[in-house]
Structure formats: structure tokens, C-alpha cells
Coordinates of C-alpha atoms and ligand atoms in Angstrom, one line a residue:
M1 CA 3.4 -3.7 26.0
I2 CA 4.1 -4.5 22.1
R3 CA 8.0 -4.0 21.2
A4 CA 9.3 -4.3 17.8
N5 CA 12.1 -6.7 17.0
E6 CA 15.1 -4.7 18.1
D7 CA 17.6 -6.7 15.9
Y8 CA 15.8 -5.2 12.9
G9 CA 16.5 -1.9 14.4
K10 CA 20.1 -2.5 14.2
L11 CA 20.1 -2.7 10.5
P12 CA 22.0 0.7 9.2
G13 CA 19.7 2.2 6.4
S14 CA 17.7 0.8 3.7
Y15 CA 18.3 -2.4 1.7
L16 CA 21.1 -1.5 -1.1
F17 CA 18.9 -1.8 -3.9
S18 CA 15.9 0.2 -2.3
T19 CA 18.4 2.7 -1.7
I20 CA 19.6 3.0 -5.2
A21 CA 16.0 3.1 -6.3
K22 CA 14.9 5.8 -4.5
K23 CA 18.0 7.8 -5.5
V24 CA 17.3 7.2 -9.2
A25 CA 13.6 7.9 -8.8
A26 CA 14.5 11.4 -7.4
F27 CA 16.9 11.7 -10.1
S28 CA 14.4 10.9 -12.7
E29 CA 11.8 13.1 -11.1
A30 CA 14.2 16.2 -11.2
N31 CA 15.2 15.4 -15.0
P32 CA 12.3 14.2 -16.7
D33 CA 13.8 14.5 -20.2
K34 CA 17.0 12.3 -19.6
K35 CA 17.1 8.7 -20.7
I36 CA 18.3 6.7 -17.6
I37 CA 20.2 3.5 -18.5
R38 CA 19.9 1.0 -15.6
L39 CA 22.7 -1.4 -15.1
G40 CA 22.4 -1.3 -11.3
I41 CA 20.2 -4.1 -9.9
G42 CA 20.9 -7.5 -11.6
D43 CA 17.6 -7.6 -13.1
V44 CA 17.1 -9.6 -16.7
T45 CA 15.7 -7.5 -19.6
Q46 CA 15.0 -10.5 -22.3
P47 CA 11.6 -11.9 -22.2
L48 CA 10.8 -15.4 -21.0
C49 CA 11.7 -17.9 -23.8
P50 CA 9.1 -19.5 -26.1
A51 CA 9.5 -23.0 -24.5
V52 CA 8.7 -21.6 -21.0
I53 CA 5.9 -19.6 -22.4
E54 CA 4.2 -22.6 -23.8
A55 CA 4.6 -24.2 -20.6
L56 CA 3.0 -21.7 -18.7
H57 CA 0.0 -21.4 -21.4
K58 CA -0.5 -25.3 -20.8
A59 CA -0.4 -25.1 -16.9
V60 CA -2.9 -22.1 -17.0
D61 CA -5.5 -24.1 -19.0
E62 CA -5.0 -27.2 -16.8
M63 CA -5.8 -24.9 -13.8
G64 CA -9.1 -23.9 -15.4
K65 CA -10.4 -27.5 -15.9
A66 CA -11.9 -29.5 -12.9
E67 CA -9.9 -32.6 -14.0
T68 CA -6.3 -31.1 -13.8
F69 CA -7.0 -28.1 -11.4
R70 CA -4.5 -28.2 -8.4
G71 CA -4.7 -26.6 -5.2
Y72 CA -1.8 -26.3 -2.7
A73 CA 1.5 -27.3 -4.3
P74 CA 3.6 -29.8 -2.1
D75 CA 5.6 -27.7 0.0
L76 CA 9.1 -29.0 -0.9
G77 CA 8.1 -28.9 -4.8
Y78 CA 6.4 -31.1 -7.3
A79 CA 8.1 -34.6 -7.9
F80 CA 8.1 -33.7 -11.7
L81 CA 10.4 -30.7 -11.1
R82 CA 12.6 -32.3 -8.3
E83 CA 13.3 -35.3 -10.6
T84 CA 14.0 -33.1 -13.5
I85 CA 16.6 -31.0 -11.7
A86 CA 18.2 -33.9 -10.3
E87 CA 18.2 -35.6 -13.8
K88 CA 19.2 -32.5 -15.8
V89 CA 21.1 -30.5 -13.3
F90 CA 23.2 -32.6 -11.0
R91 CA 23.6 -35.9 -12.9
P92 CA 25.5 -34.5 -15.7
L93 CA 27.9 -33.1 -13.3
G94 CA 28.7 -36.5 -12.0
T95 CA 26.9 -35.7 -8.5
D96 CA 24.8 -37.9 -6.7
I97 CA 22.2 -35.4 -5.5
A98 CA 18.7 -37.0 -5.3
A99 CA 15.3 -35.6 -5.9
D100 CA 14.2 -35.6 -2.3
E101 CA 17.3 -33.6 -1.5
I102 CA 16.0 -30.6 -3.5
F103 CA 13.7 -28.1 -2.0
V104 CA 11.8 -25.9 -4.2
S105 CA 11.2 -22.6 -3.5
D106 CA 10.3 -19.1 -4.8
G107 CA 13.7 -18.0 -5.3
A108 CA 17.2 -18.0 -3.9
K109 CA 17.0 -14.7 -2.4
S110 CA 14.4 -15.8 0.2
D111 CA 16.0 -19.2 0.5
S112 CA 19.4 -17.3 1.3
A113 CA 17.7 -15.0 3.7
N114 CA 15.9 -17.8 5.7
I115 CA 18.5 -20.6 5.5
Q116 CA 20.1 -19.2 8.7
E117 CA 16.9 -19.8 10.4
I118 CA 18.2 -23.8 11.1
F119 CA 21.3 -23.0 12.9
A120 CA 21.7 -22.0 16.4
G121 CA 21.5 -18.5 17.6
K122 CA 25.2 -18.1 18.4
T123 CA 26.1 -19.4 15.1
K124 CA 29.3 -17.4 13.7
I125 CA 29.3 -16.6 10.3
A126 CA 31.9 -15.9 7.9
V127 CA 31.0 -13.9 4.7
C128 CA 33.2 -12.5 1.6
D129 CA 33.8 -8.8 1.6
P130 CA 32.5 -7.6 -0.5
V131 CA 29.4 -9.6 -0.4
Y132 CA 25.5 -9.9 -1.7
P133 CA 23.9 -7.9 1.4
V134 CA 21.1 -10.4 2.1
Y135 CA 23.6 -12.9 3.7
V136 CA 24.7 -10.4 6.4
D137 CA 21.3 -8.6 6.8
S138 CA 19.2 -11.6 7.3
N139 CA 21.7 -12.8 10.2
V140 CA 21.6 -9.0 11.5
M141 CA 17.6 -9.7 11.8
A142 CA 18.6 -12.8 13.5
G143 CA 20.4 -11.0 16.4
R144 CA 23.7 -12.9 15.2
T145 CA 26.0 -10.3 14.0
G146 CA 27.1 -8.1 17.3
T147 CA 27.3 -4.3 17.4
Y148 CA 27.9 -2.3 14.0
D149 CA 30.9 0.2 13.6
A150 CA 29.7 2.9 11.0
A151 CA 33.1 4.2 10.8
T152 CA 34.4 0.6 9.4
G153 CA 31.2 -0.9 8.0
L154 CA 31.7 -3.9 10.0
W155 CA 29.7 -6.0 12.4
S156 CA 31.6 -7.2 15.5
D157 CA 30.6 -10.7 15.6
V158 CA 31.0 -11.4 11.6
I159 CA 34.1 -12.7 10.4
Y160 CA 34.9 -10.9 7.1
M161 CA 37.0 -12.5 4.2
P162 CA 38.3 -9.6 2.0
C163 CA 38.0 -10.4 -1.6
T164 CA 40.6 -7.7 -3.3
A165 CA 42.7 -7.3 -6.5
D166 CA 45.4 -8.6 -4.5
N167 CA 43.9 -12.1 -3.7
G168 CA 42.2 -12.2 -7.3
F169 CA 38.9 -11.7 -5.6
S170 CA 39.0 -15.1 -3.9
P171 CA 38.5 -15.2 -0.2
E172 CA 41.3 -16.9 2.1
L173 CA 40.4 -19.8 4.5
P174 CA 39.7 -17.7 7.7
K175 CA 42.0 -18.1 10.8
E176 CA 39.2 -17.8 13.1
V177 CA 37.1 -20.8 12.6
P178 CA 33.4 -20.1 11.4
D179 CA 30.5 -22.3 11.8
L180 CA 28.6 -21.0 8.9
I181 CA 30.8 -19.9 5.7
Y182 CA 28.8 -18.1 3.1
L183 CA 30.3 -18.3 -0.7
C184 CA 28.9 -17.4 -3.8
F185 CA 30.6 -18.2 -6.9
P186 CA 30.2 -16.9 -9.9
N187 CA 30.5 -14.0 -7.6
N188 CA 27.9 -11.4 -7.0
P189 CA 29.1 -8.6 -7.2
T190 CA 32.8 -9.1 -8.2
G191 CA 32.2 -11.3 -10.9
A192 CA 34.9 -13.5 -9.9
M193 CA 35.4 -17.5 -10.2
I194 CA 36.8 -20.2 -8.1
T195 CA 38.7 -23.2 -9.3
K196 CA 37.7 -26.7 -8.4
P197 CA 40.9 -27.1 -6.3
Q198 CA 40.1 -23.9 -4.5
L199 CA 36.6 -25.1 -4.0
Q200 CA 37.9 -28.5 -2.7
E201 CA 40.1 -26.7 -0.2
W202 CA 36.9 -24.9 1.4
V203 CA 35.0 -28.3 1.5
D204 CA 37.9 -30.0 3.2
Y205 CA 38.2 -26.9 5.6
A206 CA 34.6 -27.0 6.4
N207 CA 34.6 -30.7 7.0
R208 CA 37.8 -30.5 9.2
N209 CA 36.1 -28.0 11.5
K210 CA 32.5 -29.2 11.3
A211 CA 31.3 -25.8 9.6
V212 CA 28.8 -25.6 7.2
I213 CA 29.0 -23.9 3.7
I214 CA 26.2 -22.0 2.0
Y215 CA 27.1 -22.0 -1.7
D216 CA 25.2 -19.9 -3.6
A217 CA 25.5 -20.8 -7.4
A218 CA 22.7 -18.6 -8.8
Y219 CA 25.1 -17.5 -11.5
E220 CA 26.4 -21.0 -12.5
A221 CA 24.7 -20.8 -16.0
Y222 CA 27.3 -17.9 -16.7
I223 CA 30.4 -19.9 -16.4
H224 CA 32.1 -20.1 -19.6
E225 CA 35.7 -21.3 -19.2
E226 CA 36.2 -25.3 -19.1
G227 CA 37.1 -27.0 -16.0
L228 CA 35.4 -24.8 -13.5
P229 CA 32.8 -26.1 -10.8
H230 CA 29.2 -25.5 -11.6
S231 CA 28.1 -27.3 -8.2
I232 CA 29.9 -27.7 -5.0
Y233 CA 28.8 -31.1 -5.1
E234 CA 31.5 -31.7 -7.7
C235 CA 33.7 -31.5 -4.7
E236 CA 34.5 -34.7 -2.6
G237 CA 33.0 -34.4 0.7
A238 CA 30.6 -31.8 0.1
R239 CA 27.6 -33.9 1.1
T240 CA 28.6 -33.6 4.4
C241 CA 29.3 -29.9 4.8
A242 CA 27.4 -27.9 1.8
I243 CA 24.1 -26.5 1.2
E244 CA 23.5 -25.0 -2.4
L245 CA 21.1 -22.3 -3.4
R246 CA 20.1 -22.2 -6.9
S247 CA 17.9 -20.0 -8.8
F248 CA 15.7 -19.7 -12.3
S249 CA 16.0 -15.9 -12.0
K250 CA 19.2 -15.5 -13.8
N251 CA 19.7 -18.7 -16.2
A252 CA 16.0 -18.3 -17.3
G253 CA 14.7 -14.9 -16.7
F254 CA 12.4 -15.7 -13.7
T255 CA 13.2 -12.3 -11.4
G256 CA 9.3 -11.8 -12.1
T257 CA 8.1 -15.2 -12.1
R258 CA 10.1 -16.5 -8.8
L259 CA 11.4 -20.0 -8.7
G260 CA 14.5 -21.2 -7.1
Y261 CA 15.5 -24.4 -5.0
T262 CA 18.2 -25.2 -2.1
V263 CA 19.9 -28.6 -1.9
I264 CA 20.4 -30.3 1.3
P265 CA 22.1 -33.5 1.3
K266 CA 20.7 -36.0 3.7
D267 CA 24.3 -36.6 4.9
L268 CA 24.7 -33.2 6.2
K269 CA 24.3 -33.0 10.0
D270 CA 25.0 -30.5 12.7
A271 CA 27.9 -31.3 15.4
D272 CA 25.5 -33.4 17.3
G273 CA 24.1 -35.4 14.3
V274 CA 20.8 -33.4 13.8
S275 CA 19.8 -33.6 10.1
L276 CA 19.7 -30.3 8.6
H277 CA 17.6 -31.7 5.8
S278 CA 15.0 -32.6 8.3
L279 CA 15.0 -28.8 9.6
W280 CA 14.6 -27.3 6.3
A281 CA 11.8 -29.8 5.5
R282 CA 10.2 -29.0 8.7
R283 CA 10.8 -25.1 8.0
H284 CA 9.3 -25.3 4.7
G285 CA 6.1 -27.2 6.0
T286 CA 5.5 -24.4 8.3
K287 CA 6.4 -21.4 6.6
F288 CA 5.7 -22.1 3.1
N289 CA 3.2 -23.4 0.9
G290 CA 5.0 -24.5 -2.3
A291 CA 5.9 -22.5 -5.5
P292 CA 2.8 -22.3 -7.8
Y293 CA 2.2 -25.2 -9.9
I294 CA 2.2 -23.0 -13.2
V295 CA 5.5 -21.6 -12.3
Q296 CA 7.0 -25.1 -11.5
R297 CA 5.8 -26.5 -14.8
A298 CA 7.8 -23.5 -16.4
G299 CA 10.8 -24.4 -14.3
E300 CA 10.7 -28.1 -15.9
A301 CA 10.3 -26.5 -19.5
V302 CA 13.7 -25.0 -18.9
Y303 CA 15.1 -28.3 -19.0
S304 CA 13.5 -29.7 -22.3
E305 CA 15.8 -29.6 -25.0
E306 CA 14.3 -26.5 -26.6
G307 CA 14.4 -24.8 -23.4
Q308 CA 17.7 -25.5 -23.0
K309 CA 18.7 -24.2 -26.4
Q310 CA 16.5 -21.0 -25.8
T311 CA 17.9 -20.3 -22.5
K312 CA 21.5 -20.6 -23.6
E313 CA 20.8 -18.1 -26.2
Q314 CA 19.6 -15.7 -23.6
I315 CA 22.8 -16.1 -21.7
E316 CA 25.0 -15.8 -24.6
Y317 CA 23.1 -12.4 -25.4
Y318 CA 23.8 -11.1 -21.8
M319 CA 27.5 -12.3 -22.1
R320 CA 27.8 -10.3 -25.1
N321 CA 26.7 -7.4 -23.2
A322 CA 29.5 -8.2 -20.4
R323 CA 32.1 -8.3 -23.1
T324 CA 30.8 -4.9 -24.2
I325 CA 31.0 -3.4 -20.9
Y326 CA 34.2 -4.9 -19.9
E327 CA 35.9 -3.8 -23.3
G328 CA 34.2 -0.4 -23.2
L329 CA 35.5 0.4 -19.7
A330 CA 38.8 -0.9 -20.6
G331 CA 39.1 1.0 -23.7
A332 CA 38.2 4.1 -21.6
G333 CA 41.0 3.3 -19.1
F334 CA 39.2 1.9 -16.3
T335 CA 40.5 -1.1 -14.2
V336 CA 38.1 -3.9 -14.9
S337 CA 37.5 -7.4 -13.8
G338 CA 34.9 -10.1 -13.8
G339 CA 32.4 -10.5 -16.6
V340 CA 33.9 -13.7 -18.1
N341 CA 32.2 -16.2 -16.0
A342 CA 29.5 -14.0 -14.7
P343 CA 27.2 -11.3 -15.7
Y344 CA 28.6 -8.7 -13.4
I345 CA 31.7 -6.2 -14.3
W346 CA 33.6 -4.8 -11.4
M347 CA 35.5 -1.7 -12.0
K348 CA 37.8 0.4 -9.9
T349 CA 36.4 4.0 -9.5
P350 CA 38.4 6.7 -11.0
D351 CA 40.9 8.9 -9.2
G352 CA 40.1 7.2 -5.6
M353 CA 36.6 8.4 -5.9
S354 CA 34.2 6.7 -3.2
S355 CA 31.8 4.3 -4.7
W356 CA 28.6 6.4 -3.8
D357 CA 30.7 9.6 -5.4
F358 CA 31.1 7.7 -8.4
F359 CA 27.6 6.4 -8.4
D360 CA 26.4 10.2 -8.5
Y361 CA 28.6 11.3 -11.1
L362 CA 27.8 8.4 -13.3
L363 CA 24.1 9.3 -13.1
E364 CA 24.8 13.1 -13.4
K365 CA 27.1 13.0 -16.1
A366 CA 26.2 9.8 -18.2
N367 CA 22.7 8.9 -16.8
V368 CA 23.9 5.6 -16.2
V369 CA 22.9 3.7 -12.9
G370 CA 25.4 1.1 -11.7
T371 CA 25.8 -0.4 -7.9
P372 CA 28.3 1.3 -5.5
G373 CA 31.2 -1.4 -4.4
S374 CA 30.8 -0.3 -0.9
G375 CA 27.4 -1.0 -0.8
F376 CA 28.3 -4.8 -0.8
G377 CA 31.0 -4.2 2.3
P378 CA 33.9 -2.2 3.1
S379 CA 36.2 -4.1 0.9
G380 CA 34.0 -2.7 -2.1
E381 CA 35.1 0.7 -1.2
G382 CA 36.4 2.2 -4.2
Y383 CA 34.8 -0.1 -6.5
F384 CA 31.6 0.0 -8.9
R385 CA 29.6 -3.0 -10.1
L386 CA 27.8 -2.9 -13.6
T387 CA 25.2 -5.6 -14.8
A388 CA 25.0 -7.2 -18.1
F389 CA 21.4 -7.9 -17.8
G390 CA 20.6 -4.7 -19.9
T391 CA 19.8 -4.7 -23.2
Y392 CA 22.6 -4.9 -25.8
E393 CA 21.6 -1.6 -27.1
N394 CA 21.7 0.2 -23.7
S395 CA 25.3 -1.6 -23.0
V396 CA 26.4 -0.3 -25.9
E397 CA 25.0 3.5 -25.4
A398 CA 26.2 3.3 -21.7
M399 CA 29.6 2.6 -22.9
E400 CA 29.7 5.5 -25.5
R401 CA 28.4 7.7 -22.5
I402 CA 30.9 6.7 -20.2
R403 CA 33.6 7.2 -22.6
K404 CA 32.8 10.6 -23.2
M405 CA 32.2 11.7 -19.5
Ligands
MLT501 C1 21.8 -8.0 -7.8 O1 21.6 -7.2 -8.5 O2 23.0 -8.3 -6.8 C2 20.8 -9.3 -7.6 O3 20.0 -9.0 -8.8 C3 20.1 -9.0 -6.4 C4 19.1 -10.4 -6.4 O4 19.3 -11.3 -7.3 O5 18.4 -10.4 -5.5

């Protein structure tokens, strides 16, 4: 008799952003005349830049001609893109990531959810709290997280590393040693950043304990301050303990176009010397048929001179929004952080309001959508996230409405 996967059944509620979308749809239906400003999910609003559009058109034309038509893409990615990434992203950082250590995919969300498959069932995971929900949910689905305590919002077999105002939203090395550590900097949701010496401590800790770090660098293009690490491979020893996730969604507006990549150095082995690079290659070969040729050409164009100039302008556009939101909230008397090296602003809810109560209040009073901090974990309770990925006009208007609340 067929039975559903019982680990999926353990997930409490729906995925955070689906829950928000449902609430907003219900509000919108009940209030059709209200103009809602969406600063919830971190979805971009600027169109793809001209260099990317040109590459897309060219690739589409190639697909229409017998001489240049392409069928299945190589499952690990086209060499032209992997080599461009190695040369344009990793070499300038002084890191020695080779093209064949880069696995092209349809985005960092799926990679961050799937990467746990190459680790043993009993792998003990450590996550920041608050955290991007995919890391935990995907491990719940894999049956690795124990039991859920609805009162605390914690899973019994997960090591939580609280990121609070007291520690500058930077996790401390856990006392109980995990096997797999998820880190994301610039951080989603808090917008906090980590220094290179701090990241080096994590790398040393992981190497010392034969643990692996999954380093989500999806927001690295938003780092504005000098001297901060753009890749974990800038740290000495990271090749033997770290996997890095990268995305084209936020640095080039590919949320709907879909492209990302994961870096697994060949030196990265499990405790018995098994190559994690080989396992991920095997997984890709079995479960993935490659990102579309057209999209990989678009990704390549991001690194052309024009592409770099144009995508940097987009990032500056969003960072102007970040400043607008940060200053708007601070000016209205809220306690705010993030938004300097990240497109997310993390605010404390007023008067000790719960994150979800503030979500409802903001939607009702200002018709502005944000993301409740508690949706990212118990330490996010009493916090709220706003994204800088809206339009400038909407960011300004949202702040005006919030000031008037
Ligand atoms: C977010 O809002 O946290 C992100 O947009 C979600 C994602 O990138 O999948």
C-alpha cells in the first residue's frame, strides 16, 4: 500500500513565502481599491539589463538554425560559462577555483535544498537563527531534524546559532559540534555581514572538526564596504571544508530567468576520504539535465564589460532603496539594521509586537507587505524584514505610509 513520505508530513505549515502570498491575496481580494506595496519576498523589479537581453536574443537565434542548434546542455554546465565564472569571479578574488569545480544549475534555491542529499542521513546540521527557511525545511524532508516543538519553533536534532542584536547578528561557534554548517553572508534575512577574520574562524573550526560549511553567497554583489569577504575561498583552508552557493538572481535580476551555481573544490572530502565533488557530479548527472543554453549565454553576458557596468547600476539602484528604507524607518523611530552590505533591512517591531501581528498591522494600515522575522526562526520573533528589491518610487512611498501610521 502506498504511503506518503512521512518526513514531509512533519513540516509545520506551508513555505514561508507561500503563506505570505496567500495572506496578501486574501487582503487584496477584500480590498480591491488599495494599492499594495510588496517588500516581502526578495524578488527583483528591474528588467534584465541590455547586455543580457542581447545575449538572449543571439542565443535564441542560434537555437533556430540547424548549424547552431543545441540539444541537452552538459549537466554540469557549458564550459564557456564555467570558465568565465572561474576567471571573472574567483580569480580576481585571489582564489584558485577551477572551472571544473563549478556546477551550473537553475538557481541557488534548488542547490541549497538539494545539497544535503550528498551527506549521510544522520548528519547533524547547524543553522543560524533566524535563517533562510529552505536550509531547515529541506533537512526536515530528509528526515534529519528530529521532532518539532511548536512552542519554541525548534527542531530537536538541529543546532541553532542565535543571531541577535547582542552578537551583531553574527553566529558564535557552536559548543556542540555539527557535521554540516549553513552560513549565509551577506545574510538573509538580517542583512548582516561577516568580516574576513570571523569567516576564517569558521573555516578553521570546520577543518578542525571535519565539518563542512555550506556558504550561501547569493547576495555577495551587495557588499559595499571594503575588505569584506566576497567568497569563503578567500579564507585559507576553505578548499577542504567549504561548498559555496552562488546565484544570478540578485546580482543580475535572474529570479525569473533561473541560473545559479555551486562550487565544490576537488579537495573537499568526507571523513573517509570520499570526494563530495564526485558525489555532486553524480547527482547532477542523474537528477538534472543542465540549465538552458540560452540562459547560460545570458549568464555569460553578465560578466562582459557592458554586463558588469549595467548590473552594477542595478545593484546601486537597489542599494539606494536600501538606504531610503533604512533612513525612513530610523527616522520614524524604529530600531533598524542591515541594508549596508545587503538588500535586506531588519527592523525591530514596535511595542514588543509579534512579527506576524506587525505583518497584519502593516498590511492593514499602510498596505505594505514585509516578511515576519519569526518566519525565519524563533530568534527572528519581534523582528521584521523589508526588501530593497522594490522600485524606488514604492520604497519612498512605503516609508511615507509607515511614517504616517
Ligand atoms: C527571500 O525573499 O528570502 C528570497 O527571495 C527567497 C529566495 O531567494 O528564494
